[in-house]
GROMACS .gro file of C-alpha atoms in nm:
model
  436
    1UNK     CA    1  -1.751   1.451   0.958
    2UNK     CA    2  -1.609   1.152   0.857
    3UNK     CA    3  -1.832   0.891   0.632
    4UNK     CA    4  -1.849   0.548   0.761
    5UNK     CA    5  -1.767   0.282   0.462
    6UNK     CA    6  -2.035   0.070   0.307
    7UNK     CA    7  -2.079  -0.226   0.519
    8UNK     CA    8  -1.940  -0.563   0.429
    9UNK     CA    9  -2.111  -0.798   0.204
   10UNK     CA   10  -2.319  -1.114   0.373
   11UNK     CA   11  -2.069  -1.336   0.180
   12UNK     CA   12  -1.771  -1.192   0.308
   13UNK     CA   13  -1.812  -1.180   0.662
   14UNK     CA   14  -1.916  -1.562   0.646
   15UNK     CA   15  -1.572  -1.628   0.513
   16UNK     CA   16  -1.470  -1.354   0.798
   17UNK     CA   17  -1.620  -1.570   1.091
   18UNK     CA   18  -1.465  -1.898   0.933
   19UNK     CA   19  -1.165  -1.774   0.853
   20UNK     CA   20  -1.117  -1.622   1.225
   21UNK     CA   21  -1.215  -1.987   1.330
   22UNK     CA   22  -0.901  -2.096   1.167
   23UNK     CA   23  -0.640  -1.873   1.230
   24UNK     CA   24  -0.751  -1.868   1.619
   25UNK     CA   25  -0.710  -2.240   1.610
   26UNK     CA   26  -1.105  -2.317   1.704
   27UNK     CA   27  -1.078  -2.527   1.361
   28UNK     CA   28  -0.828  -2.708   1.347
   29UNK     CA   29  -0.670  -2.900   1.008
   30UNK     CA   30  -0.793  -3.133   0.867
   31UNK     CA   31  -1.122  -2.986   1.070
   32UNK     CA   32  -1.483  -3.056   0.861
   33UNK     CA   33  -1.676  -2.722   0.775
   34UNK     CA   34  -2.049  -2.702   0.814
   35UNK     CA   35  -2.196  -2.756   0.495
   36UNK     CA   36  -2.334  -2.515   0.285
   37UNK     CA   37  -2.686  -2.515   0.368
   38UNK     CA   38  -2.609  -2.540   0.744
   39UNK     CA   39  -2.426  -2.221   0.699
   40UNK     CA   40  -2.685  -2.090   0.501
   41UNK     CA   41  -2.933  -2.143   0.777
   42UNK     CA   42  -2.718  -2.004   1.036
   43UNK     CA   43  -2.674  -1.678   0.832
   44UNK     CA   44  -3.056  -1.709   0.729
   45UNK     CA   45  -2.956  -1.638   0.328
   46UNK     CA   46  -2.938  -1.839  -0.009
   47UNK     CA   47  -2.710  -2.127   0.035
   48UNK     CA   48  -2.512  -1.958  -0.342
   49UNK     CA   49  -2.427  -1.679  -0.067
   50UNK     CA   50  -2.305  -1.934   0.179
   51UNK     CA   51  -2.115  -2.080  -0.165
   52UNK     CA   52  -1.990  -1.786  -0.259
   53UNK     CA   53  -1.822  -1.701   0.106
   54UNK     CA   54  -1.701  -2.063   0.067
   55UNK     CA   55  -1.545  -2.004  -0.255
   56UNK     CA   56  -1.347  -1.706  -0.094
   57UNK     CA   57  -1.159  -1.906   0.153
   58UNK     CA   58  -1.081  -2.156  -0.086
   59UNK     CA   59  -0.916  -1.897  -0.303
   60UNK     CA   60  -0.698  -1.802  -0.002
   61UNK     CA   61  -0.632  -2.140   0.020
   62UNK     CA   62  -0.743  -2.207   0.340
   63UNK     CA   63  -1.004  -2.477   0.335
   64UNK     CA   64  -1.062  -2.698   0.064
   65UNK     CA   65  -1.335  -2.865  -0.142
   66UNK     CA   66  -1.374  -3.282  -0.154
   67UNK     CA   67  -1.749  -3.354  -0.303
   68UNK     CA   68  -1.892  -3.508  -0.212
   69UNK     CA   69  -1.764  -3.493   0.170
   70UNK     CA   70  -1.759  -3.121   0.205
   71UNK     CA   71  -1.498  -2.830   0.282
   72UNK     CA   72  -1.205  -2.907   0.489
   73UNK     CA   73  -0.934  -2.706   0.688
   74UNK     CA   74  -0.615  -2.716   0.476
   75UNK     CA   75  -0.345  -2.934   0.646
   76UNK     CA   76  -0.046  -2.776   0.676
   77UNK     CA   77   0.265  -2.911   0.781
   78UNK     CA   78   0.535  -2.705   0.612
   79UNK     CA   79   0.868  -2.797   0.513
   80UNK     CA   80   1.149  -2.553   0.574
   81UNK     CA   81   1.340  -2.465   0.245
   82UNK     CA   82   1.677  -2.352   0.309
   83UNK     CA   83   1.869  -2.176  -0.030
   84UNK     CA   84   2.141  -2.121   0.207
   85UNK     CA   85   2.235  -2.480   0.272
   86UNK     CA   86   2.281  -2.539  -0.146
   87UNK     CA   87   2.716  -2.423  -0.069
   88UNK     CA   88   2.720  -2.685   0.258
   89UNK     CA   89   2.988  -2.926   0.206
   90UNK     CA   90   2.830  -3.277   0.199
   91UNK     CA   91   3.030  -3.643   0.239
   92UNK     CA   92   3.156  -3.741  -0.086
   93UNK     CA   93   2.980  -4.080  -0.026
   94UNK     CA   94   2.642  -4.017   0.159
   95UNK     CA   95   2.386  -4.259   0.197
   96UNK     CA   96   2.087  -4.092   0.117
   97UNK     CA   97   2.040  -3.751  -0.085
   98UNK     CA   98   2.051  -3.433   0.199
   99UNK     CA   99   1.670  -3.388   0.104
  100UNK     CA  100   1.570  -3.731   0.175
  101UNK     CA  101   1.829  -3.708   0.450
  102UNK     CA  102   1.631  -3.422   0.624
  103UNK     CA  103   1.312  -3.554   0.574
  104UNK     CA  104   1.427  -3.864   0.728
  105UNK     CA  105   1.507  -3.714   1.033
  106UNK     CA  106   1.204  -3.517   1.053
  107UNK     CA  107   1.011  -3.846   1.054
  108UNK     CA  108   0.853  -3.814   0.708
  109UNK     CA  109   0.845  -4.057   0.443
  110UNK     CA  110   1.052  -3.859   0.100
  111UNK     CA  111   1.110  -3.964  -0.254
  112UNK     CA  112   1.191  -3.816  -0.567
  113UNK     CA  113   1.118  -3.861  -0.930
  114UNK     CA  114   1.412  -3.776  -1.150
  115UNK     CA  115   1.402  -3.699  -1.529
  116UNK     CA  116   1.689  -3.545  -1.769
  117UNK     CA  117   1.631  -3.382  -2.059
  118UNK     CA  118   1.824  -3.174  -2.371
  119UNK     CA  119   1.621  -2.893  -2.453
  120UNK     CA  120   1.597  -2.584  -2.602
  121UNK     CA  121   1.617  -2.320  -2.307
  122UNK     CA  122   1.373  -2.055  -2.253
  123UNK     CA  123   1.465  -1.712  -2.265
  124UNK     CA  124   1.494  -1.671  -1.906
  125UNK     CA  125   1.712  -1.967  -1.891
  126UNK     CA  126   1.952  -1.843  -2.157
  127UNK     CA  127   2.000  -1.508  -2.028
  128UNK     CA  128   2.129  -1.645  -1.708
  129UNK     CA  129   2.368  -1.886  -1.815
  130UNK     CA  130   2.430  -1.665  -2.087
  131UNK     CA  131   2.396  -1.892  -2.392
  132UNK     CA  132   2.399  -1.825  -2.731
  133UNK     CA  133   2.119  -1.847  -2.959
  134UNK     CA  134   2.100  -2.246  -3.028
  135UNK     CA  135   2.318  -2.386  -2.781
  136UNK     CA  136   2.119  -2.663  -2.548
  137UNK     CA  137   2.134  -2.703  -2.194
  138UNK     CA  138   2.051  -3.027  -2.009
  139UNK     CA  139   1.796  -3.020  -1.741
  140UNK     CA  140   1.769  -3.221  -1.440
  141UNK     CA  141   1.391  -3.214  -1.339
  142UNK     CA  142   1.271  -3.347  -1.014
  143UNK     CA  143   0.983  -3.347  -0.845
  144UNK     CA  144   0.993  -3.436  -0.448
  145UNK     CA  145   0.724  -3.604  -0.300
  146UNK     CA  146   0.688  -3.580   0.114
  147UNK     CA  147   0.438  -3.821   0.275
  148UNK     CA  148   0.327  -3.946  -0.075
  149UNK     CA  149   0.176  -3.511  -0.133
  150UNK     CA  150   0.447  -3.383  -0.393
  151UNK     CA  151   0.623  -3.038  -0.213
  152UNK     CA  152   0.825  -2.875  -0.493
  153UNK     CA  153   0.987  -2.917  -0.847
  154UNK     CA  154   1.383  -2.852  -0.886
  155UNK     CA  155   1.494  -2.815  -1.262
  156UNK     CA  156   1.863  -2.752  -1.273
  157UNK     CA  157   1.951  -2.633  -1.587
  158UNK     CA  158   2.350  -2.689  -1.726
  159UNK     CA  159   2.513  -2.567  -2.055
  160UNK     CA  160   2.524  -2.901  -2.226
  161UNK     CA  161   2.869  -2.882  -2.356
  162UNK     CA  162   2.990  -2.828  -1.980
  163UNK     CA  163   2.800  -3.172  -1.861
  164UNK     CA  164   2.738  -3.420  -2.161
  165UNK     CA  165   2.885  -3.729  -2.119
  166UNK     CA  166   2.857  -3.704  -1.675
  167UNK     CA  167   2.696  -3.814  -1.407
  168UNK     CA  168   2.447  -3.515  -1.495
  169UNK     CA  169   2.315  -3.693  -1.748
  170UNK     CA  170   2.219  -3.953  -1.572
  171UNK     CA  171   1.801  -4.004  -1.461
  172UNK     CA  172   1.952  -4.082  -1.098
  173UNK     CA  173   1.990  -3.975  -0.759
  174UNK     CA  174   2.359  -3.819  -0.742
  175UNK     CA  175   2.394  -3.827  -0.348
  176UNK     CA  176   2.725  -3.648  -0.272
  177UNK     CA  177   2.540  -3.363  -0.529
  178UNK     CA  178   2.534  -3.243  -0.851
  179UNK     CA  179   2.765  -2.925  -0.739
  180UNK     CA  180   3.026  -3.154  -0.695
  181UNK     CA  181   2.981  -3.343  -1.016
  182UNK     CA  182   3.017  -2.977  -1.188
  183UNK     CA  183   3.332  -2.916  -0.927
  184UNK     CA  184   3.469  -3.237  -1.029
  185UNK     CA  185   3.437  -3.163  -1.376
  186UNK     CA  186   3.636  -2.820  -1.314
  187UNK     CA  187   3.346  -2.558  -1.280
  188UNK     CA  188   3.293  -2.544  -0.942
  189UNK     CA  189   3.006  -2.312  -0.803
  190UNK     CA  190   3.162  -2.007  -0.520
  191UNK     CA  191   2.860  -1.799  -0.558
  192UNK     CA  192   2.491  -1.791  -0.649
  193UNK     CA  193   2.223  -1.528  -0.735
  194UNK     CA  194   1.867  -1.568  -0.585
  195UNK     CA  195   1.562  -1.459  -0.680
  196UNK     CA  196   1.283  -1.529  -0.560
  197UNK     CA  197   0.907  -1.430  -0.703
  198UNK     CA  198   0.546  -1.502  -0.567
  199UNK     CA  199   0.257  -1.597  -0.820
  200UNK     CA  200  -0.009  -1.784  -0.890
  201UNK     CA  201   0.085  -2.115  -1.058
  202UNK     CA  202   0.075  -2.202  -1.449
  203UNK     CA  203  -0.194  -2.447  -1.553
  204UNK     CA  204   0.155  -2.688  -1.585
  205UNK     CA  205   0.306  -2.609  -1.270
  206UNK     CA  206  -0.040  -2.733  -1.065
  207UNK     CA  207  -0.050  -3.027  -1.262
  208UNK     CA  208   0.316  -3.138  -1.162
  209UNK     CA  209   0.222  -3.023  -0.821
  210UNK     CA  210  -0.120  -3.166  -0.775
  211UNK     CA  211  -0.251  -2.803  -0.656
  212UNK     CA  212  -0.577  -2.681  -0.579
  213UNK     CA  213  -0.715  -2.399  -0.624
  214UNK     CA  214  -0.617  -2.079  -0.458
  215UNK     CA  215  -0.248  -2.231  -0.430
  216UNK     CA  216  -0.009  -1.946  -0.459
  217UNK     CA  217   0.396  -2.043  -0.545
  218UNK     CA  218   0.712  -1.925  -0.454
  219UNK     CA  219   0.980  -1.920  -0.697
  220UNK     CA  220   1.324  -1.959  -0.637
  221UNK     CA  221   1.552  -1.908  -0.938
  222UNK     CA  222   1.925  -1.984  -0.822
  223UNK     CA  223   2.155  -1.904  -1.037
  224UNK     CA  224   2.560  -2.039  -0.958
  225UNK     CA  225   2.882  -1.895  -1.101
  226UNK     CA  226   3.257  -1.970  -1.135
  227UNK     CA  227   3.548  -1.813  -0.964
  228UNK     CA  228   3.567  -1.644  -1.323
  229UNK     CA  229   3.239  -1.515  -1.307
  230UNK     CA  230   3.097  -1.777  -1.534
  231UNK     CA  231   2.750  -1.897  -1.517
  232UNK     CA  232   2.737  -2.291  -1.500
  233UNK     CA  233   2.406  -2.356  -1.352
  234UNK     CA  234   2.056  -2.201  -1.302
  235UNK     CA  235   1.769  -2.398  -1.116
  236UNK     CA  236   1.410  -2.346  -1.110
  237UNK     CA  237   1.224  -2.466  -0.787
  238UNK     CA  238   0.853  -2.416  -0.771
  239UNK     CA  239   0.773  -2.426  -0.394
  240UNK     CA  240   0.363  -2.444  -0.318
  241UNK     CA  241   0.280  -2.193  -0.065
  242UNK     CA  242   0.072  -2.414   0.199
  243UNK     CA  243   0.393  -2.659   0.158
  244UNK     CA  244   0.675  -2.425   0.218
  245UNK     CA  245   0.848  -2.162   0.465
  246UNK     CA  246   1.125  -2.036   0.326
  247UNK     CA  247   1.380  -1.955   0.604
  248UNK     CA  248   1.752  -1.741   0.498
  249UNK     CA  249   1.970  -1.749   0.816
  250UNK     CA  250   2.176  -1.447   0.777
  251UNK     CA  251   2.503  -1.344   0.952
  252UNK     CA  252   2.666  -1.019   1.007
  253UNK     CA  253   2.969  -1.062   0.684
  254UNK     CA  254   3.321  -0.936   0.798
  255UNK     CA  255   3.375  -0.589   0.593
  256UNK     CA  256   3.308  -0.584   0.248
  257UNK     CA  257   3.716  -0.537   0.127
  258UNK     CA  258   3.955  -0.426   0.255
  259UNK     CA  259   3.880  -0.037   0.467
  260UNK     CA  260   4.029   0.250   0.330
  261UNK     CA  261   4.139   0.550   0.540
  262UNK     CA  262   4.177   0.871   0.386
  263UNK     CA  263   4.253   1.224   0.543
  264UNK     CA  264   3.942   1.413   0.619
  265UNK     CA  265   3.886   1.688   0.353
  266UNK     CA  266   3.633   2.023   0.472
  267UNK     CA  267   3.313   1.857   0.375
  268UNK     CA  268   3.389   1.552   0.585
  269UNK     CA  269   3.301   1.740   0.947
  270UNK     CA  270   2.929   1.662   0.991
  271UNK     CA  271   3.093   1.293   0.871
  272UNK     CA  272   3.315   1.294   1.194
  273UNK     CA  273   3.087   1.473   1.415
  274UNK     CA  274   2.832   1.209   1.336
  275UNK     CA  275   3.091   0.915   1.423
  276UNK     CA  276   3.182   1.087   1.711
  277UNK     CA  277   2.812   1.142   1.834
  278UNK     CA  278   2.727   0.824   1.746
  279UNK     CA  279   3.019   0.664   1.978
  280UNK     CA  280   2.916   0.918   2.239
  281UNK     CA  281   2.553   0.816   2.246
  282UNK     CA  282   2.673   0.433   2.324
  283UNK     CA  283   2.864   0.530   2.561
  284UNK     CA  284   2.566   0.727   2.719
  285UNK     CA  285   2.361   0.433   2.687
  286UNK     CA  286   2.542   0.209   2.925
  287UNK     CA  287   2.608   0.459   3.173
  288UNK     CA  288   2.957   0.630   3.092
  289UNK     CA  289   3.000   0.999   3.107
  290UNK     CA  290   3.290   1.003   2.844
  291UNK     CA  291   3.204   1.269   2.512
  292UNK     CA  292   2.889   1.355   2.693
  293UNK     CA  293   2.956   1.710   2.565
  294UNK     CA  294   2.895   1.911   2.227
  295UNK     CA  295   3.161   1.818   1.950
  296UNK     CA  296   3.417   2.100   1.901
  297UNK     CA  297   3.363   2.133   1.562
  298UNK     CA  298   3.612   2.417   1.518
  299UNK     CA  299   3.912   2.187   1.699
  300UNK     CA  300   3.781   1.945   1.433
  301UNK     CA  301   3.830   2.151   1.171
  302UNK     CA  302   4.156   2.224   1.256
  303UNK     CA  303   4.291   1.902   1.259
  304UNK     CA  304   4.100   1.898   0.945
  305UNK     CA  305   4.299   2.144   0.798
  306UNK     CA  306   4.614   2.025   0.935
  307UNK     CA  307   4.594   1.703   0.767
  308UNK     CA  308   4.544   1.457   1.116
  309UNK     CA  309   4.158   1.383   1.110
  310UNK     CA  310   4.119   1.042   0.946
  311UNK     CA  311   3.811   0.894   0.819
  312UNK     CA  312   3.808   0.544   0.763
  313UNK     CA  313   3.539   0.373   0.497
  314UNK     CA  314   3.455   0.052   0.401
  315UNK     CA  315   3.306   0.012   0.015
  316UNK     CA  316   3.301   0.368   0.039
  317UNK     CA  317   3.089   0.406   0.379
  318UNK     CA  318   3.251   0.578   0.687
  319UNK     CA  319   3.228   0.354   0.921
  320UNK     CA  320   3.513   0.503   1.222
  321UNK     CA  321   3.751   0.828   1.229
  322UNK     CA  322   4.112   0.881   1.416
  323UNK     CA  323   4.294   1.188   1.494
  324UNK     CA  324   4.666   1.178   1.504
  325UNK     CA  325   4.907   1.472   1.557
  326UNK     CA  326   5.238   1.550   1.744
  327UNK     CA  327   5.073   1.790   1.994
  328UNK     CA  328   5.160   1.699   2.322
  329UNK     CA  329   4.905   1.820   2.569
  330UNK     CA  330   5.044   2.045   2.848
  331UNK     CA  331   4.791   1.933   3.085
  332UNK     CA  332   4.902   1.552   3.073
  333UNK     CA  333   5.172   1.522   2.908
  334UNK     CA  334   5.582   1.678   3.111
  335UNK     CA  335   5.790   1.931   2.962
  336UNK     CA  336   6.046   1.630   2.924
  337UNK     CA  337   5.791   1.384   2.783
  338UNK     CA  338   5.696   1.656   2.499
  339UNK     CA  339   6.009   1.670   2.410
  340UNK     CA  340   6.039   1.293   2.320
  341UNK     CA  341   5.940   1.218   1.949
  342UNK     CA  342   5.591   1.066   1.963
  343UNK     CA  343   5.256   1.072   1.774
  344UNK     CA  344   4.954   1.112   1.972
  345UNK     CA  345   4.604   0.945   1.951
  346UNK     CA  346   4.268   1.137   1.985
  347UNK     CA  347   3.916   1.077   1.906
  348UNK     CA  348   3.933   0.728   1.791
  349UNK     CA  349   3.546   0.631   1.716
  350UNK     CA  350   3.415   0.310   1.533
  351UNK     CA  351   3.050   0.226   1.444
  352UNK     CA  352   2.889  -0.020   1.667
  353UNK     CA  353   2.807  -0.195   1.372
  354UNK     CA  354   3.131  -0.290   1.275
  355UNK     CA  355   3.273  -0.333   1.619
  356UNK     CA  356   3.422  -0.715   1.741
  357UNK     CA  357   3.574  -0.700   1.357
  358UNK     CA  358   3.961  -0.548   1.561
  359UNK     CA  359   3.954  -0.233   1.365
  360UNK     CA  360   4.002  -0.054   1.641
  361UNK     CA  361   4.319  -0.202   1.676
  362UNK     CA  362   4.398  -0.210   1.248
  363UNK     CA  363   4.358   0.209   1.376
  364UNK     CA  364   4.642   0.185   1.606
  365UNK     CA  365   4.845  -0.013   1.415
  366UNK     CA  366   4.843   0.211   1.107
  367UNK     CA  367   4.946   0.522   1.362
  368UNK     CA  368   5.229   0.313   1.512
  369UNK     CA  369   5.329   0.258   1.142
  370UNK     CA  370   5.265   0.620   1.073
  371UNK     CA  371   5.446   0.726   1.397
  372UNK     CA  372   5.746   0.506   1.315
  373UNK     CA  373   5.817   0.613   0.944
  374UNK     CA  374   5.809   0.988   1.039
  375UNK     CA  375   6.079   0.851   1.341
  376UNK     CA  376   5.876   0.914   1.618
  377UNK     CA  377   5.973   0.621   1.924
  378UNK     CA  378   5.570   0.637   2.103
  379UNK     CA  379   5.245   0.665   2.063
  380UNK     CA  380   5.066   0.766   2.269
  381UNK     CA  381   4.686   0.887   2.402
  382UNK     CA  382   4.485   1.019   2.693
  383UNK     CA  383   4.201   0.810   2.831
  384UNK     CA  384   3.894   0.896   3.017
  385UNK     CA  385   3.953   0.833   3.375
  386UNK     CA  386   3.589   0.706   3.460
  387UNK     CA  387   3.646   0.421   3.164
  388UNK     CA  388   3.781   0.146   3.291
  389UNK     CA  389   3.689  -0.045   3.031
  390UNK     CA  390   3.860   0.178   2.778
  391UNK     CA  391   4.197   0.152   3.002
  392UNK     CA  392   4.161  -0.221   3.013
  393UNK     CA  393   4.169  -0.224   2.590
  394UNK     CA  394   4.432  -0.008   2.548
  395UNK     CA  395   4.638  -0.212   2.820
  396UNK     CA  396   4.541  -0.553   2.621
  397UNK     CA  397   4.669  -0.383   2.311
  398UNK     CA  398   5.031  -0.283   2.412
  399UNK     CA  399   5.000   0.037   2.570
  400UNK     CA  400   5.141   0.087   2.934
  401UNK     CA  401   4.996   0.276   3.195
  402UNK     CA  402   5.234   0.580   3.262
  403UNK     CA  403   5.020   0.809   3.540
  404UNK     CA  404   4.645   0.907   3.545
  405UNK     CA  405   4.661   1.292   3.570
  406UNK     CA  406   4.377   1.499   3.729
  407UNK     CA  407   4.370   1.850   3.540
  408UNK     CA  408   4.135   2.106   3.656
  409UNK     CA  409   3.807   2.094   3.417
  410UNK     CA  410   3.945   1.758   3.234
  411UNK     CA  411   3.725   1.454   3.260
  412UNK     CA  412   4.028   1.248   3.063
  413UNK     CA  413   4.398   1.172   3.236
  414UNK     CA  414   4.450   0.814   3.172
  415UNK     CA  415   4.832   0.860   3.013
  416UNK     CA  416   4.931   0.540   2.769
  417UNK     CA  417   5.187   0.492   2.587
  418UNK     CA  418   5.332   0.186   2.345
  419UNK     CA  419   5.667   0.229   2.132
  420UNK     CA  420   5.618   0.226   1.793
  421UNK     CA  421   5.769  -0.094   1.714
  422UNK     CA  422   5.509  -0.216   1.843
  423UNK     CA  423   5.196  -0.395   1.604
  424UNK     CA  424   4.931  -0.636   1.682
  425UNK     CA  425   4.898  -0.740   1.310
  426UNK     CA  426   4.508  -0.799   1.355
  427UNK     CA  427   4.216  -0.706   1.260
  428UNK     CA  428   4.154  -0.574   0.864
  429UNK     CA  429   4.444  -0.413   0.666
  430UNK     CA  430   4.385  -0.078   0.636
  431UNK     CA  431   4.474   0.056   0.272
  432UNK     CA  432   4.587   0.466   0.272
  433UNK     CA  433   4.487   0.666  -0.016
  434UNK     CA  434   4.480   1.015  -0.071
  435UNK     CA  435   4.823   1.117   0.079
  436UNK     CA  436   4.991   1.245  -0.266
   0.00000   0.00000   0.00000
């Protein structure tokens, strides 16, 4: 029998009610609470209950408290803070800083306070630019003010020997950036480390801020490096949570390096069977009836064996698989035909993930190569009949249309064929290993 929980206390389902009354909109920002003893009244209770529920949506920071006036809805009109756009090339001779830029645009009144210092650097500052014990750094602290409210500190930290004497040093807006000050000066930035953390604020931190209480932060320690790996520049930006949404727009990277394919070895089946199936389910998906059948693992495992099941992985992650042997099919492929040298493709599947990157055609580039240094003069494949589509690729990659054959039981019968001469040169280089 399950035990109900112990009911809510009186002070937390007044900050319940009002709290609903924001979120839902029916109090709006800026939007005057009742006052404490109205609320305590309307509850009938102490009004240090009605206080106390108060002092809960305060914390949250929600509301917030101007005596004599009252309690308020927290305004909120966030700015969007974009790490991403740090690497975006700028003009070299911009009017106005890109954060006063934005702001501009957005309609809101920006400004900054700018102060430079040579300190000491804290511990967490050293470790990431990787000073030694005693070396100084020179710091660039900012604080931006939007609509008069200030919205976040930036302290951008340099190794002092790397900027003394530069534009760095200088209390003053550097419009075209300080990334290409540090570029200029022959350390420029190619990649950065974030990491961001969420706390409360230190008692220093709200007073640069002007926060109230209840404000929680974000923290976004950026951290940029050299070509050489060298750390040149680590900022500290203290973003107030009812000030801020932090957005990362994220695209789909090209492969991590450069694929390697590698013969299948025994324990690799369930790795090609899983391709395979995976290729098989997509093709299910959007109506096509080619692979709807169970893998043959033992024909796998022969070509396993035999040395022609590839597996192709990128950063060490299968991510497609290609069979290539000199076994002309009977059912397609002429006495006469057979007898020509060739290589011929089967079960060519690539992760959906990775497709639109050509490695499909990097695949049957490699077995043209392949086919040509063992002196074979085609390559060639069957293709389902039913898939158009499929026909349509191979055609746009060099391979002719010889006959479609309809064998008894066979769902493929699509006969291509390209000479081996024959490359497209896109799509990722595909680096063979394992063939000693």
């Amino acid at each position: 029998m399950a035990v109900s929980g112990r009911p809510r206390a009186l002070y937390q389902r007044i900050a319940d009610k009002i709290r609903t009354e924001i979120t839902s909109g029916a109090l709006g920002p800026g939007s005057r609470l009742p006052t404490e003893a109205e609320i305590a009244t309307e509850w009938e209770t102490t009004r240090s209950t009605a206080v106390q529920g108060l002092k809960v949506l305060v914390n949250e920071g929600l509301i917030i408290s101007d005596r004599p006036r009252g309690y308020f809805v927290r305004s909120r009109r966030p700015m969007v803070y974009r790490p991403q756009a740090e690497f975006r090339k700028r003009p070299l001779s911009p009017e106005l800083d890109s954060f006063l830029s934005e702001m501009a645009v957005e309609g809101r009144e920006a400004s900054q306070r700018i102060e430079v210092q040579v300190i000491t650097p804290t511990p967490e500052i050293r470790a990431r630019l990787r000073l030694r014990e005693g070396e100084l750094v020179a710091v660039r602290r900012r604080v931006r003010f939007v609509d008069g409210v200030p919205y976040n500190t930036n302290d951008s930290h340099f190794p002092l020997s790397l900027v003394e004497g530069s534009e760095i040093m200088n209390p003053e807006d550097i419009a075209r950036g300080a990334n290409t000050v540090l570029a200029e000066l022959g350390h420029e930035q190619v990649r950065a480390l974030d990491e961001i953390q969420i706390r409360m604020p230190t008692p220093e931190e709200a007073d640069r801020l002007q926060l109230g209480p209840g404000t929680p932060i974000g923290v976004h320690l950026c951290t940029g490096y050299t070509q050489d790996g060298r750390p040149v520049r680590a900022v500290v930006n203290v973003l107030p949570g009812d000030r801020h949404v932090i957005t990362f727009e994220r695209r789909r990277p090209p492969l991590g390096s450069d694929p390697v394919i590698r013969p299948a070895v025994e324990g690799d089946l369930a790795t090609v069977i899983e391709l395979w199936e995976h290729a098989a389910a997509w093709l299910r998906d959007r109506g096509i009836d080619q692979w709807q059948y169970p893998p043959r693992s033992e024909r796998i495992m022969e070509n396993i064996a035999a040395g022609e099941c590839w597996i192709i992985e990128d950063d060490g992650v299968p991510i497609a698989t290609i069979t290539v042997d000199d076994h002309a099919d009977p059912d397609f492929w002429s006495p006469e035909e057979a007898a020509e040298p060739a290589l011929y493709v089967h079960r060519m599947a690539v992760r959906r993930d990775v497709s639109g990157l050509e490695l499909g055609s990097a695949m049957l580039d490699w077995a043209s190569q392949r086919a040509a240094d063992q002196g074979k003069q085609w390559l060639r494949l069957d293709a389902w009949r039913d898939n158009g589509d499929l026909q349509s690729y191979y055609s746009s990659r060099g391979f002719t249309h010889v006959r479609t054959v309809n064998a008894a039981g066979r769902q493929s019968g699509a006969l291509f064929q390209r000479p081996t001469a024959y490359t497209r040169n896109i799509g990722p280089k595909l680096i063979e290993q394992g063939t000693e």
